[in-house]
Amino acid sequence: MLTTETRDRLIEAALAARQWAYVPYSSYAVGAALLTASGRIYEGMNIENAAYPMTICAERVAVFKAISEGERQFQAIAVVTSNGGSPCGACRQVLAEFGLDTVVLIADGEGHLVWETSVAELLPGAFTPSDLDK
Ligand SMILES: [Zn+2]
């Protein structure tokens, strides 16, 4: 269970990260802030490309930054967009890899929490590492 302070801190971090979004094509800036089990926060923002499919979402930037630093367990991720948009399917799958219980905080451009959910709720029937034969 996240405290109000933790929620606010994560949303603030996502709002701050959003300013660095590189979105010359869509103008749809997204900021994310991922809280790991160790207590660190990794920020991400979406980065577009003239070759559109090369674009990467804010959530995956945050997750990949955390993974590259040795983190594997996440508590929560905050995602901020102008209109409170929710994570895309690709990001839901990437988050599911590291735990279905990760809390997902979705906030608007003013930092108002519009939906508090979880990876499990966002991706029912997720394909996870346990589905692979060891
Ligand atoms: Zn995405």
Tab-separated table of C-alpha atoms and ligand atoms in Angstrom:
chain	number	residue	atom	x	y	z
A	1	MET	CA	0.000	0.000	0.000
A	2	LEU	CA	1.436	3.348	-1.006
A	3	THR	CA	1.333	6.296	1.343
A	4	THR	CA	-0.136	9.590	0.184
A	5	GLU	CA	3.374	11.064	0.396
A	6	THR	CA	4.785	8.357	-1.878
A	7	ARG	CA	1.947	8.812	-4.372
A	8	ASP	CA	2.517	12.569	-4.462
A	9	ARG	CA	6.282	12.158	-4.754
A	10	LEU	CA	5.977	9.768	-7.695
A	11	ILE	CA	3.474	11.915	-9.551
A	12	GLU	CA	5.681	14.975	-8.985
A	13	ALA	CA	8.683	13.083	-10.366
A	14	ALA	CA	6.689	11.994	-13.429
A	15	LEU	CA	5.485	15.555	-13.985
A	16	ALA	CA	9.055	16.832	-13.787
A	17	ALA	CA	10.343	14.145	-16.155
A	18	ARG	CA	7.615	14.973	-18.672
A	19	GLN	CA	9.333	18.249	-19.542
A	20	TRP	CA	12.118	16.242	-21.217
A	21	ALA	CA	9.799	14.327	-23.528
A	22	TYR	CA	10.973	14.440	-27.150
A	23	VAL	CA	7.684	14.608	-29.033
A	24	PRO	CA	8.052	16.732	-32.194
A	25	TYR	CA	5.497	14.609	-34.089
A	26	SER	CA	2.638	13.892	-31.695
A	27	SER	CA	3.181	16.677	-29.156
A	28	TYR	CA	1.821	14.129	-26.662
A	29	ALA	CA	4.320	14.357	-23.835
A	30	VAL	CA	4.404	11.575	-21.262
A	31	GLY	CA	6.349	11.425	-18.033
A	32	ALA	CA	6.860	8.366	-15.863
A	33	ALA	CA	8.432	7.695	-12.491
A	34	LEU	CA	9.136	4.161	-11.339
A	35	LEU	CA	9.632	3.322	-7.661
A	36	THR	CA	11.714	0.207	-7.112
A	37	ALA	CA	11.620	-2.131	-4.122
A	38	SER	CA	14.941	-0.642	-3.039
A	39	GLY	CA	13.309	2.781	-2.804
A	40	ARG	CA	14.945	4.414	-5.793
A	41	ILE	CA	12.955	6.349	-8.371
A	42	TYR	CA	13.756	6.134	-12.085
A	43	GLU	CA	12.214	8.673	-14.421
A	44	GLY	CA	11.304	8.263	-18.057
A	45	MET	CA	9.740	10.274	-20.849
A	46	ASN	CA	8.627	9.350	-24.332
A	47	ILE	CA	11.160	9.741	-27.116
A	48	GLU	CA	9.857	9.898	-30.671
A	49	ASN	CA	11.730	9.348	-33.908
A	50	ALA	CA	11.258	10.428	-37.523
A	51	ALA	CA	11.049	6.685	-38.225
A	52	TYR	CA	7.877	6.440	-36.128
A	53	PRO	CA	8.109	2.799	-34.962
A	54	MET	CA	11.434	3.577	-33.254
A	55	THR	CA	9.549	5.707	-30.735
A	56	ILE	CA	9.711	4.521	-27.141
A	57	CYS	CA	7.286	5.227	-24.322
A	58	ALA	CA	8.087	6.954	-21.033
A	59	GLU	CA	7.196	3.855	-19.012
A	60	ARG	CA	9.650	1.630	-20.860
A	61	VAL	CA	12.425	4.235	-20.609
A	62	ALA	CA	11.936	4.252	-16.826
A	63	VAL	CA	11.820	0.445	-16.597
A	64	PHE	CA	14.878	-0.041	-18.791
A	65	LYS	CA	16.848	2.562	-16.839
A	66	ALA	CA	16.017	0.694	-13.625
A	67	ILE	CA	16.878	-2.714	-15.094
A	68	SER	CA	20.179	-1.373	-16.406
A	69	GLU	CA	21.071	-0.399	-12.833
A	70	GLY	CA	20.378	-3.881	-11.475
A	71	GLU	CA	16.833	-3.299	-10.224
A	72	ARG	CA	14.334	-6.122	-10.716
A	73	GLN	CA	11.453	-5.437	-8.331
A	74	PHE	CA	9.099	-2.517	-8.566
A	75	GLN	CA	6.582	-1.040	-6.151
A	76	ALA	CA	4.806	1.481	-8.325
A	77	ILE	CA	4.931	3.582	-11.458
A	78	ALA	CA	3.330	6.969	-12.019
A	79	VAL	CA	2.413	8.006	-15.545
A	80	VAL	CA	1.502	11.591	-16.394
A	81	THR	CA	-0.064	12.841	-19.625
A	82	SER	CA	-2.123	15.912	-20.485
A	83	ASN	CA	-5.361	13.927	-20.361
A	84	GLY	CA	-4.652	11.045	-17.989
A	85	GLY	CA	-3.994	8.489	-20.733
A	86	SER	CA	-3.148	4.940	-19.651
A	87	PRO	CA	-0.083	2.841	-20.556
A	88	CYS	CA	-0.059	1.170	-23.980
A	89	GLY	CA	-0.095	-2.599	-24.447
A	90	ALA	CA	3.656	-2.853	-24.963
A	91	CYS	CA	4.374	-1.092	-21.685
A	92	ARG	CA	1.823	-3.236	-19.849
A	93	GLN	CA	3.654	-6.335	-21.081
A	94	VAL	CA	7.083	-4.982	-20.100
A	95	LEU	CA	5.799	-4.093	-16.635
A	96	ALA	CA	4.193	-7.551	-16.288
A	97	GLU	CA	7.616	-9.157	-16.755
A	98	PHE	CA	8.667	-7.731	-13.396
A	99	GLY	CA	5.510	-8.278	-11.384
A	100	LEU	CA	1.765	-8.063	-11.678
A	101	ASP	CA	1.391	-6.331	-8.321
A	102	THR	CA	3.143	-3.125	-9.341
A	103	VAL	CA	0.818	-0.223	-8.578
A	104	VAL	CA	0.089	2.057	-11.550
A	105	LEU	CA	-0.776	5.675	-10.843
A	106	ILE	CA	-2.260	7.534	-13.786
A	107	ALA	CA	-2.376	11.308	-13.495
A	108	ASP	CA	-3.216	14.259	-15.705
A	109	GLY	CA	-1.087	17.242	-16.663
A	110	GLU	CA	-1.973	19.056	-13.435
A	111	GLY	CA	-0.806	16.079	-11.406
A	112	HIS	CA	-4.299	14.981	-10.404
A	113	LEU	CA	-4.540	11.233	-9.870
A	114	VAL	CA	-7.228	9.959	-12.253
A	115	TRP	CA	-6.803	6.222	-11.748
A	116	GLU	CA	-4.901	4.022	-9.332
A	117	THR	CA	-4.657	0.492	-10.649
A	118	SER	CA	-2.171	-2.363	-10.982
A	119	VAL	CA	-0.360	-4.176	-13.749
A	120	ALA	CA	-2.591	-7.218	-13.099
A	121	GLU	CA	-5.686	-5.119	-13.665
A	122	LEU	CA	-4.254	-3.471	-16.785
A	123	LEU	CA	-3.184	-6.762	-18.360
A	124	PRO	CA	-5.526	-9.631	-17.435
A	125	GLY	CA	-4.208	-13.045	-18.395
A	126	ALA	CA	-0.708	-11.674	-18.832
A	127	PHE	CA	1.979	-13.854	-20.375
A	128	THR	CA	4.703	-13.928	-17.720
A	129	PRO	CA	8.030	-15.698	-17.119
A	130	SER	CA	6.136	-18.507	-15.356
A	131	ASP	CA	4.537	-19.413	-18.698
A	132	LEU	CA	7.889	-20.492	-20.107
A	133	ASP	CA	9.307	-23.941	-19.530
A	134	LYS	CA	12.360	-23.809	-17.338
B	1	ZN	ZN	3.815	2.408	-23.915
